[in-house]
DNA sequence: CTGAAAGCGCTAACAC
DNA sequence: GTGTTAGCGCTTTCAG
């Protein structure tokens, strides 16, 4: 690394103190116009750049928000990050993004690094593995603002922003029922995850509201969300004596897997089987038949999350800040598959 | 922000100097076992955490790589970032991700922030707008290792990693020709971008190698890569007296737009028209008919990029490091659309 | 083996 | 208006 120019160098060049240079560079009102201009000029000539780390060390604020998501490789997450960035950027904050890759171990490490790097706040969506939240409680104790989004933990008393999964799931299952379906299967994820549990409960609630039987055979739990797994899951469902006439999938990607198999098996969609997903990934619009789904306002969730944590960061008294939980309702998108 | 525990606090507690604490914490060999254990014990009890910024300030290394991409919202970019992370993480480096959102202005700001934050290296894929590379030359002059990936600039003498666009485009156009197509249209992006130019040249080269006419009417340039724009572009192509019998699209997303319109217009794929994309986004596999495309090894590009810049960062002498340019060949994936 | 002191680059009291 | 001094949290000579 090349030696970089510091305020010391400028001070020496101009025969003034570093304090003066520091003040001039930040355009402090107590510095004369002449010195300011002189400092600016030399700074430019010498190609001076302020060291942000040194500043953060003093100000105890790095103007950085840390974001931890399971992966940036799925639209929901990348969109919500874009939402976070859009508001953070406007307020002069940078965003540091990390992927836990659904690993608890990695999540813990990341949180530790972030906390030790003086980020001003952390926004986190838990990994699928995460069951223990000591790492979060720990940094909260250290006084670091933390906000949970989407993959949250109810027990933690913190601000939270997430999709209304119960509502979303109930809405789309109701839609299937309105379409005349009576034997609705569900392909979902591990119920230990709040999201999975909520969507499952929404599914159940829609059934019972409509006096439809709940059949355990029609519920499949898979842990890795990919098309192959859901294809497999659906194949099993289709082997049943009592076949479902609709499948509601926890996530769009799973619905895609079901769709693929249906084609293989010659099942006509939606005549023989209705399919519904969750998330409104681009892909649901372009496959044929296109897939009905719930649109999650991912970008807005990110924006809201960022606004909330920035408010928390900038609240003078810790006392006057109250943790808020925002539950965002997703929208039903009806397409050809139902 | 709560007051945090520092080595000073530990030192006071144990009646030793901060130097001793510092050494003990880093398990230095010149400290006795007893003091080490005592320090560790108290550190744990007091819930001490090292301030990474303070360390970076001294070591002049933050163990952070900065990554700048146009967006994380497309598979190619999120995958390549995952590739970068996977190797960085193993070597003890963190990755800070930024999105330029295709804005030159924002890209410049980001690069400045990164440079001033003592990141150990910067990996950048230029925004579509970027034509002037002074911001890069500038930080290179400051001694910061920079690597260009995918959206590179030939004039810059730096390490580069990218897809072999000329080869890829030529390969898939050749494939269309082998399939008997003679009137191949091209929907691409602004030729000022190297990627766009290279793919365009590959297209031309394939045509001329096969003694097929190059028809300017069959070439459309669009600047915003989305399905609507490519749908529009294709509609125009289809109004021509002399219609194409195949369309090669610069990116998969554009191919999706063409596919959508073809359905509307009742064009049979691939009978009346063959479609080819570039990128092998998941979606190309799931639409119907599925789309032929070139698979870009995005994850590998990221890995390679990270390895290269880490090598540069860790080369003692600046002299003994030679900038490398790695061009990765994409693979042809033939599907139903051609 | 351990401590004192200087310093990374910058800011902030407190003088004058 | 500007300089002096101290210090953010940590590491690193240099002594002893």
XYZ file of C-alpha atoms (C1' of nucleotides) in Angstrom:
708
model
C 0.000 0.000 0.000
C 1.306 3.392 -1.023
C 1.722 5.958 1.719
C -1.319 8.136 1.661
C -1.598 11.840 2.224
C -2.900 12.854 5.644
C -3.949 16.112 7.194
C -0.502 16.201 8.722
C 1.050 16.520 5.305
C -1.263 19.346 4.405
C -0.607 21.052 7.716
C 3.139 20.871 7.190
C 2.852 22.194 3.665
C 0.869 25.206 4.830
C 2.558 25.719 8.188
C -0.681 25.437 10.105
C -1.863 22.938 12.680
C -3.650 19.739 11.848
C -6.637 21.023 13.771
C -6.953 23.905 11.364
C -6.725 21.617 8.392
C -9.281 19.273 9.873
C -11.665 22.125 10.495
C -11.109 23.705 7.117
C -11.745 20.456 5.308
C -15.025 20.049 7.060
C -15.891 23.638 6.260
C -16.138 24.676 9.892
C -17.459 28.175 10.460
C -14.585 29.171 12.710
C -12.020 29.137 9.942
C -11.286 32.133 7.727
C -12.177 31.986 4.110
C -8.553 32.387 3.075
C -7.211 29.458 5.050
C -10.118 27.332 3.957
C -9.383 27.999 0.334
C -5.679 27.459 0.815
C -6.306 24.149 2.544
C -8.749 22.992 -0.084
C -6.342 23.916 -2.825
C -3.408 22.056 -1.331
C -5.624 19.107 -0.423
C -6.631 18.809 -4.016
C -3.096 19.254 -5.288
C -1.718 16.623 -2.963
C -4.653 14.349 -3.703
C -5.779 14.098 -0.135
C -8.569 11.749 0.876
C -10.003 11.537 4.377
C -9.560 8.227 6.129
C -13.073 7.107 6.961
C -11.915 4.553 9.481
C -10.109 7.156 11.547
C -13.205 9.309 11.520
C -15.433 6.430 12.536
C -13.114 5.571 15.383
C -13.635 9.002 16.864
C -17.227 9.623 16.002
C -18.190 6.115 17.046
C -20.286 5.900 13.943
C -19.295 4.420 10.637
C -22.433 5.393 8.766
C -22.676 1.813 7.672
C -25.640 -0.523 8.015
C -24.907 -4.209 8.043
C -27.345 -6.531 6.313
C -27.374 -10.287 6.745
C -29.514 -12.444 4.480
C -29.516 -16.165 3.727
C -28.613 -15.485 0.098
C -28.714 -12.612 -2.355
C -29.474 -15.115 -5.015
C -33.208 -15.010 -4.764
C -35.369 -12.158 -5.847
C -37.025 -11.589 -2.539
C -33.708 -10.984 -0.834
C -32.014 -8.974 -3.517
C -35.100 -6.811 -3.880
C -35.401 -6.137 -0.201
C -31.723 -5.238 -0.080
C -32.298 -2.784 -2.892
C -35.077 -1.310 -0.798
C -32.796 -0.984 2.197
C -30.077 0.601 0.090
C -32.412 3.089 -1.498
C -33.305 4.705 1.792
C -29.942 4.222 3.486
C -28.157 5.861 0.601
C -30.372 8.933 0.769
C -29.588 9.373 4.427
C -25.865 9.084 3.885
C -25.491 5.508 5.041
C -23.645 2.771 3.257
C -24.864 -0.807 3.281
C -22.649 -3.803 3.884
C -24.240 -7.012 2.659
C -23.436 -10.489 3.915
C -24.812 -13.907 3.068
C -25.206 -16.519 5.760
C -25.812 -19.186 3.140
C -28.425 -20.628 5.509
C -25.660 -21.539 7.939
C -26.105 -20.722 11.619
C -22.395 -20.913 12.172
C -21.664 -18.408 9.433
C -24.441 -16.145 10.594
C -22.920 -15.956 14.052
C -19.504 -15.108 12.632
C -20.918 -12.423 10.397
C -22.858 -10.806 13.190
C -19.724 -10.752 15.308
C -17.665 -9.149 12.548
C -20.326 -6.577 11.885
C -20.629 -5.707 15.558
C -16.868 -5.382 15.907
C -16.679 -3.182 12.836
C -18.715 -0.421 14.402
C -21.619 -0.617 12.012
C -24.369 1.691 13.167
C -27.046 -0.943 12.865
C -27.701 -4.472 11.727
C -30.633 -5.742 9.685
C -30.913 -9.480 9.707
C -33.031 -12.215 8.181
C -32.206 -15.443 9.953
C -30.797 -18.513 8.302
C -32.923 -21.608 8.132
C -30.706 -23.294 10.689
C -30.914 -20.568 13.299
C -32.780 -21.699 16.412
C -30.660 -20.063 19.047
C -30.676 -16.297 19.213
C -28.014 -15.657 21.805
C -25.803 -14.016 19.209
C -28.495 -11.426 18.634
C -29.291 -10.849 22.286
C -25.610 -10.441 22.815
C -25.095 -7.613 20.360
C -28.304 -5.980 21.470
C -26.834 -5.938 24.966
C -23.795 -4.249 23.554
C -26.059 -1.455 22.451
C -26.112 -2.123 18.734
C -29.444 -1.443 17.033
C -30.764 -4.587 15.407
C -33.796 -5.031 13.211
C -35.254 -8.337 12.099
C -36.840 -8.694 8.718
C -38.842 -11.434 7.089
C -37.215 -14.352 8.881
C -37.798 -13.074 12.374
C -38.001 -14.499 15.865
C -41.068 -13.575 17.849
C -39.374 -13.987 21.201
C -36.859 -11.255 20.456
C -38.023 -7.832 21.520
C -36.847 -5.799 18.555
C -38.264 -3.986 15.577
C -39.494 -6.355 12.915
C -40.704 -6.046 9.351
C -42.173 -8.945 7.511
C -44.729 -10.239 5.096
C -48.104 -11.198 6.512
C -47.608 -14.851 5.789
C -50.703 -16.105 7.522
C -52.881 -13.676 5.615
C -51.082 -14.358 2.333
C -51.344 -18.058 2.572
C -54.955 -17.956 3.685
C -55.805 -15.589 0.855
C -54.436 -17.741 -1.892
C -55.884 -20.938 -0.465
C -59.237 -19.211 -0.233
C -58.823 -18.305 -3.854
C -58.248 -21.933 -4.758
C -61.351 -22.882 -2.826
C -63.387 -20.234 -4.633
C -62.221 -21.810 -7.840
C -63.918 -24.991 -6.698
C -60.928 -26.899 -5.380
C -61.642 -29.112 -2.429
C -58.547 -31.247 -2.057
C -55.706 -28.819 -1.610
C -52.227 -30.090 -0.910
C -49.446 -28.051 0.634
C -45.721 -28.265 -0.030
C -43.869 -26.300 2.610
C -40.764 -25.991 4.710
C -39.702 -26.862 8.266
C -42.268 -25.623 10.752
C -39.529 -24.461 13.074
C -39.200 -21.436 10.799
C -41.812 -18.841 11.644
C -42.477 -18.147 7.970
C -43.174 -21.773 7.302
C -45.360 -22.116 10.336
C -47.389 -19.021 9.513
C -48.015 -20.066 5.942
C -48.992 -23.503 7.101
C -51.426 -22.065 9.632
C -52.936 -19.817 6.971
C -53.472 -22.861 4.798
C -55.147 -24.747 7.614
C -57.268 -21.795 8.576
C -58.596 -21.373 5.049
C -59.540 -25.030 4.945
C -61.355 -25.016 8.253
C -63.140 -21.744 7.489
C -64.563 -23.485 4.480
C -65.273 -26.748 6.213
C -62.825 -28.619 4.099
C -61.050 -31.612 5.585
C -57.418 -31.304 6.555
C -55.552 -34.307 5.254
C -52.068 -34.923 6.602
C -51.232 -36.975 3.510
C -51.499 -33.839 1.457
C -48.906 -31.963 3.444
C -45.267 -32.358 2.538
C -42.364 -30.747 4.289
C -39.112 -30.253 2.430
C -36.073 -28.488 3.747
C -34.130 -27.436 0.680
C -36.163 -25.170 -1.519
C -35.438 -26.161 -5.076
C -37.410 -27.466 -8.009
C -36.032 -30.985 -7.825
C -37.183 -31.446 -4.271
C -40.641 -30.152 -4.966
C -40.871 -32.291 -8.085
C -40.109 -35.318 -5.973
C -42.581 -34.249 -3.345
C -45.304 -33.816 -5.879
C -44.656 -37.164 -7.488
C -45.368 -38.745 -4.136
C -48.561 -36.756 -3.774
C -49.702 -37.898 -7.159
C -49.223 -41.521 -6.252
C -51.865 -41.239 -3.557
C -55.110 -43.037 -3.926
C -56.888 -39.856 -3.040
C -55.137 -37.300 -5.243
C -55.307 -33.571 -4.526
C -56.924 -31.262 -7.042
C -54.708 -28.318 -6.160
C -51.252 -27.709 -4.746
C -50.269 -24.633 -2.830
C -46.505 -24.222 -2.576
C -44.635 -22.362 0.100
C -42.505 -20.621 -2.536
C -42.687 -19.994 -6.260
C -39.630 -22.051 -6.957
C -41.447 -25.085 -5.581
C -44.451 -24.381 -7.758
C -42.145 -24.425 -10.753
C -41.006 -27.885 -9.781
C -44.598 -29.077 -9.540
C -45.391 -27.558 -12.897
C -42.463 -29.324 -14.519
C -43.564 -32.725 -13.241
C -47.175 -32.124 -14.180
C -46.084 -31.699 -17.756
C -44.109 -34.900 -17.616
C -47.058 -36.767 -16.194
C -49.472 -35.254 -18.661
C -51.494 -33.543 -15.990
C -53.481 -30.647 -17.413
C -53.116 -27.391 -15.521
C -55.470 -26.047 -14.290
C -58.041 -28.572 -15.415
C -56.734 -31.565 -13.462
C -54.710 -29.611 -10.954
C -54.449 -26.014 -9.847
C -51.074 -24.698 -8.763
C -50.313 -21.722 -6.557
C -47.027 -20.305 -5.349
C -45.870 -17.553 -3.066
C -43.522 -14.661 -3.803
C -44.321 -13.517 -7.313
C -40.880 -14.250 -8.687
C -40.541 -13.076 -12.282
C -40.522 -16.629 -13.433
C -44.133 -17.269 -12.391
C -45.228 -14.770 -14.991
C -43.289 -16.273 -17.840
C -43.820 -19.984 -17.464
C -46.724 -21.557 -19.261
C -49.248 -21.825 -17.813
C -48.331 -18.809 -15.716
C -48.614 -19.365 -12.007
C -50.929 -17.723 -9.495
C -49.052 -16.412 -6.511
C -48.879 -13.876 -3.712
C -46.783 -10.802 -4.504
C -44.585 -9.884 -1.583
C -43.625 -6.225 -1.570
C -39.968 -7.044 -1.054
C -38.597 -3.654 -2.008
C -41.028 -1.922 0.342
C -40.158 -4.276 3.150
C -36.542 -3.269 2.715
C -37.385 0.407 2.662
C -39.513 0.161 5.751
C -36.874 -1.838 7.557
C -34.222 0.738 6.762
C -36.437 3.615 7.823
C -37.209 1.934 11.116
C -33.653 1.152 12.046
C -32.422 4.586 11.026
C -35.052 6.080 13.269
C -33.835 3.886 16.078
C -30.216 4.819 15.405
C -30.991 8.489 15.423
C -33.250 8.532 18.446
C -31.402 10.461 21.140
C -32.805 8.655 24.110
C -32.962 4.924 23.991
C -36.050 5.314 26.087
C -38.131 7.193 23.588
C -37.729 4.590 20.910
C -40.337 1.886 20.823
C -39.830 -1.314 18.911
C -42.288 -1.631 16.118
C -43.508 -4.664 14.268
C -44.696 -4.024 10.743
C -46.585 -6.759 8.963
C -46.969 -6.130 5.262
C -49.833 -7.685 3.382
C -48.985 -9.458 0.141
C -51.240 -9.251 -2.921
C -52.994 -12.047 -4.702
C -51.977 -12.409 -8.336
C -54.280 -14.701 -10.232
C -52.825 -16.311 -13.333
C -53.478 -19.274 -15.569
C -52.570 -22.036 -13.156
C -55.688 -21.661 -11.007
C -24.106 3.675 21.771
C -23.141 1.975 24.997
C -19.569 2.358 26.157
C -17.687 -0.695 25.090
C -14.983 -2.600 26.897
C -11.444 -1.918 25.663
C -8.079 -3.433 26.393
C -7.578 -0.530 28.761
C -10.362 -1.815 30.964
C -8.878 -5.264 31.014
C -5.436 -3.872 31.750
C -6.747 -1.874 34.674
C -8.597 -4.854 36.049
C -5.475 -6.992 35.992
C -2.951 -4.315 36.817
C -0.950 -4.939 33.706
C -0.210 -2.735 30.719
C -2.376 -2.495 27.649
C 0.529 -3.837 25.639
C 0.430 -7.054 27.617
C -3.277 -7.395 27.159
C -2.974 -6.750 23.462
C -0.302 -9.389 23.106
C -2.096 -11.892 25.266
C -5.287 -11.554 23.294
C -3.475 -12.278 20.094
C -1.786 -15.224 21.706
C 1.689 -13.804 21.258
C 4.506 -16.180 22.119
C 6.241 -13.696 24.370
C 3.536 -13.793 27.024
C 3.467 -16.305 29.864
C 0.780 -18.877 29.933
C -0.555 -17.577 33.212
C -1.053 -13.990 32.103
C -2.570 -15.171 28.854
C -5.126 -17.228 30.677
C -5.844 -14.468 33.136
C -6.375 -11.993 30.305
C -8.562 -14.344 28.364
C -10.642 -15.044 31.415
C -11.243 -11.402 32.262
C -11.844 -10.564 28.608
C -14.585 -13.100 28.513
C -16.036 -12.003 31.810
C -16.093 -8.372 30.817
C -17.414 -9.276 27.375
C -14.561 -7.701 25.513
C -14.607 -7.447 21.726
C -11.712 -6.126 19.660
C -12.438 -3.018 17.671
C -11.715 -4.001 14.112
C -11.512 -0.431 12.911
C -8.756 0.424 15.341
C -6.825 -2.613 14.192
C -7.299 -1.764 10.548
C -6.090 1.753 11.152
C -2.803 0.413 12.407
C -2.346 -2.579 10.163
C -3.427 -0.584 7.128
C -5.501 -3.533 6.118
C -9.153 -4.086 6.820
C -9.364 -7.590 5.388
C -12.293 -6.386 3.363
C -12.796 -6.657 -0.368
C -15.117 -4.150 -1.973
C -17.346 -5.340 -4.787
C -19.230 -3.020 -7.102
C -21.834 -4.420 -9.481
C -24.625 -2.808 -11.473
C -27.238 -4.753 -9.506
C -27.417 -7.830 -7.322
C -30.816 -8.448 -8.755
C -29.785 -10.589 -11.647
C -28.491 -14.085 -11.397
C -25.239 -13.471 -13.140
C -24.229 -10.827 -10.621
C -25.481 -12.504 -7.500
C -23.832 -15.745 -8.539
C -20.508 -14.144 -9.265
C -20.636 -12.401 -5.910
C -21.243 -15.742 -4.248
C -18.160 -16.978 -6.060
C -16.120 -14.056 -4.807
C -17.371 -14.564 -1.267
C -16.655 -18.248 -1.254
C -12.935 -17.749 -1.785
C -12.613 -14.499 0.135
C -14.250 -16.022 3.168
C -11.825 -18.931 3.191
C -8.876 -16.579 3.194
C -10.257 -14.501 6.030
C -11.552 -11.631 3.971
C -14.960 -10.068 4.229
C -16.811 -8.806 1.197
C -18.581 -5.480 1.029
C -21.113 -5.361 -1.786
C -22.371 -2.222 -3.490
C -24.765 -1.641 -6.346
C -24.146 1.137 -8.818
C -27.655 0.738 -10.222
C -26.116 1.373 -13.653
C -25.340 4.931 -12.614
C -21.886 6.339 -13.370
C -22.355 8.991 -10.728
C -23.150 6.462 -8.048
C -20.324 4.214 -9.168
C -17.838 7.025 -8.694
C -19.145 7.763 -5.214
C -19.008 4.134 -4.213
C -15.469 3.705 -5.431
C -14.438 6.774 -3.473
C -16.068 5.519 -0.287
C -14.486 2.127 -0.707
C -11.061 3.609 -1.301
C -11.373 5.856 1.724
C -12.485 2.965 3.894
C -9.211 1.123 3.539
C -10.587 -1.876 1.742
C -7.750 -4.113 0.673
C -8.976 -4.436 -2.867
C -11.830 -3.538 -5.150
C -13.560 -5.764 -7.681
C -15.709 -3.851 -10.077
C -18.093 -4.486 -12.959
C -18.787 -1.177 -14.625
C -22.190 0.414 -14.921
C -23.711 0.759 -18.337
C -23.175 4.485 -18.228
C -19.500 4.386 -17.403
C -17.365 5.703 -20.247
C -14.775 7.610 -18.291
C -12.411 5.590 -16.144
C -10.573 8.359 -14.328
C -12.080 7.240 -11.039
C -10.421 3.876 -11.462
C -7.077 5.204 -12.611
C -7.193 7.470 -9.644
C -7.538 4.779 -7.017
C -5.028 2.617 -8.812
C -2.585 5.500 -8.497
C -3.328 5.560 -4.822
C -2.050 2.024 -4.677
C -5.321 0.196 -4.218
C -5.555 -3.158 -5.995
C -8.406 -3.152 -8.476
C -9.755 -5.991 -10.570
C -12.273 -5.676 -13.352
C -14.784 -8.397 -13.981
C -17.287 -9.034 -16.729
C -17.951 -5.391 -17.602
C -14.360 -4.412 -18.154
C -12.449 -1.695 -19.968
C -9.722 -2.875 -22.306
C -7.726 0.318 -22.025
C -7.168 -0.131 -18.301
C -4.084 -2.108 -17.463
C -5.419 -4.256 -14.666
C -6.362 -7.841 -13.995
C -9.579 -8.817 -15.692
C -11.927 -11.771 -15.606
C -14.775 -12.108 -18.007
C -16.892 -14.314 -20.186
C -15.670 -14.963 -23.681
C -18.521 -13.051 -25.262
C -17.284 -13.185 -28.809
C -16.894 -16.930 -28.628
C -20.206 -17.405 -26.873
C -22.182 -15.382 -29.273
C -20.509 -16.922 -32.278
C -21.127 -20.390 -30.884
C -24.821 -19.980 -30.419
C -25.332 -18.231 -33.728
C -23.432 -21.050 -35.398
C -25.781 -23.415 -33.674
C -28.775 -21.581 -35.115
C -27.204 -21.776 -38.533
C -26.614 -25.502 -38.163
C -30.268 -25.811 -37.391
C -30.924 -24.396 -40.822
C -31.649 -20.787 -39.935
C -30.537 -18.263 -42.495
C -32.139 -15.026 -41.421
C -30.936 -14.413 -37.918
C -31.872 -11.233 -36.118
C -30.022 -9.812 -33.154
C -31.413 -7.874 -30.220
C -28.582 -6.329 -28.272
C -27.384 -3.437 -26.197
C -25.363 -0.257 -26.723
C -22.163 -1.018 -28.596
C -20.244 1.320 -26.352
C -20.268 -1.482 -23.791
C -17.539 -3.990 -24.501
C -19.827 -6.908 -23.721
C -22.369 -5.702 -26.228
C -19.790 -5.049 -28.863
C -18.175 -8.447 -28.432
C -21.422 -10.323 -28.665
C -22.382 -8.319 -31.694
C -19.072 -9.088 -33.359
C -19.476 -12.775 -32.595
C -22.857 -12.674 -34.250
C -21.457 -10.971 -37.334
C -18.525 -13.310 -37.485
C -20.740 -16.388 -37.411
C -22.808 -14.973 -40.247
C -19.874 -14.143 -42.445
C -18.137 -17.455 -41.767
C -21.232 -19.096 -43.151
C -21.669 -16.707 -46.021
C -24.926 -15.429 -44.677
C -25.927 -11.856 -45.396
C -25.715 -9.300 -42.636
C -28.902 -7.279 -42.621
C -28.921 -4.083 -40.597
C -32.705 -4.257 -40.398
C -32.392 -7.361 -38.291
C -30.254 -5.687 -35.678
C -31.965 -3.832 -32.862
C -30.221 -1.991 -30.097
C -32.050 -1.427 -26.833
C -30.575 0.172 -23.774
C -32.737 -1.052 -20.911
C -32.678 -4.798 -20.651
C -36.181 -5.878 -19.802
C -38.853 -8.024 -21.374
C -41.074 -5.136 -22.403
C -38.346 -3.507 -24.419
C -37.406 -6.683 -26.182
C -41.067 -7.443 -26.838
C -41.372 -4.072 -28.526
C -38.179 -4.606 -30.448
C -39.349 -7.950 -31.691
C -42.726 -6.634 -32.769
C -40.901 -4.216 -35.031
C -38.782 -6.998 -36.456
C -41.867 -9.021 -37.181
C -43.429 -6.188 -39.141
C -40.617 -6.348 -41.678
C -41.332 -7.496 -45.184
C -38.384 -9.804 -44.901
C -38.915 -11.481 -41.560
C -36.105 -13.224 -39.660
C -36.370 -16.956 -38.969
C -34.381 -16.745 -35.737
C -33.622 -14.218 -33.043
C -30.511 -14.224 -30.956
C -30.838 -12.083 -27.864
C -28.023 -10.454 -25.967
C -29.480 -11.684 -22.680
C -31.966 -14.298 -21.547
C -34.366 -11.740 -20.198
C -34.719 -10.339 -23.707
C -35.384 -13.785 -25.094
C -38.210 -14.126 -22.611
C -39.745 -10.955 -23.988
C -39.525 -12.289 -27.504
C -41.083 -15.561 -26.441
C -43.994 -13.768 -24.804
C -44.789 -11.781 -27.935
C -44.420 -14.803 -30.173
C -47.182 -16.468 -28.220
C -49.384 -13.425 -28.600
C -48.772 -13.313 -32.303
C -49.304 -17.024 -32.712
C -45.798 -17.640 -33.935
C -44.767 -21.270 -33.468
C -41.458 -21.766 -31.716
C -39.179 -23.186 -33.041
C -41.038 -23.958 -36.280
C -41.544 -20.381 -37.441
C -38.875 -18.828 -35.350
C -35.933 -20.015 -33.315
C -34.987 -18.128 -30.186
C -31.657 -18.033 -28.411
C -30.562 -16.179 -25.325
C -27.375 -15.705 -23.361
C -26.703 -16.331 -19.679
C -28.593 -19.484 -18.790
C -30.809 -17.824 -16.221
C -32.974 -20.362 -14.408
C -35.985 -19.059 -16.178
C -34.816 -20.235 -19.613
C -35.127 -23.788 -18.399
C -38.641 -23.446 -17.065
C -40.451 -21.491 -19.742
C -42.175 -23.385 -22.463
C -40.707 -23.904 -24.930
C -37.466 -23.806 -22.979
C -34.843 -21.510 -24.410
C -31.442 -22.328 -25.828
C -28.725 -20.210 -24.341
C -25.077 -19.897 -23.403
C -24.283 -20.803 -19.806
C -21.912 -18.322 -18.252
C -19.905 -19.776 -15.389
C -20.739 -16.864 -13.143
C -19.769 -18.490 -9.869
C -16.413 -19.527 -11.297
C -15.807 -16.057 -12.673
C -16.293 -14.714 -9.174
C -13.980 -17.292 -7.666
C -11.277 -16.617 -10.202
C -11.608 -12.893 -9.736
C -11.251 -13.209 -5.988
C -8.250 -15.492 -6.287
C -6.535 -13.107 -8.648
C -7.011 -10.004 -6.561
C -6.018 -11.776 -3.364
C -2.847 -12.861 -5.082
C -2.217 -9.283 -6.069
C -2.939 -8.036 -2.555
C -0.583 -10.523 -1.031
C 2.274 -10.129 -3.481
C 5.118 -8.537 -1.562
C 6.654 -6.629 -4.399
C 4.359 -4.735 -6.663
C 6.843 -5.538 -9.354
C 6.480 -9.286 -9.314
C 2.756 -9.172 -9.879
C 1.645 -9.256 -13.462
C -1.852 -8.316 -14.463
C -3.704 -11.234 -15.892
C -6.698 -11.356 -18.158
C -8.822 -14.456 -17.883
C -11.444 -15.100 -20.501
C -13.878 -17.831 -19.563
C -15.663 -19.757 -22.269
C -19.425 -20.162 -21.835
C -21.212 -23.402 -22.738
C -23.908 -23.935 -25.291
C -27.163 -25.244 -23.852
C -29.547 -26.437 -26.522
C -33.208 -26.488 -25.584
C -36.572 -26.524 -27.264
C -36.506 -23.052 -28.749
C -33.981 -23.853 -31.467
C 8.275 -11.912 29.911
C 6.388 -7.159 30.652
C 5.965 -1.926 30.543
C 6.486 2.880 28.757
C 5.841 5.589 25.038
C 4.872 6.710 20.469
C 1.731 6.676 16.873
C -2.142 4.939 13.070
C -5.332 9.485 10.997
C -8.375 12.211 12.715
C -11.304 15.273 16.002
C -12.443 18.115 19.976
C -11.685 20.711 24.266
C -9.547 24.398 25.779
C -6.577 27.994 25.375
C -4.965 32.471 23.415
C -9.345 32.268 13.857
C -5.835 29.223 15.079
C -2.691 26.255 17.943
C -1.982 22.927 21.800
C -3.043 18.908 23.798
C -5.315 14.833 24.578
C -7.386 10.837 22.954
C -10.576 7.277 19.884
C -8.761 1.595 20.589
C -5.178 -0.690 19.333
C -0.169 -2.211 18.078
C 4.661 -1.873 18.180
C 9.243 -0.557 18.905
C 12.511 -0.244 22.511
C 13.924 -0.907 27.168
C 14.575 -3.572 31.030
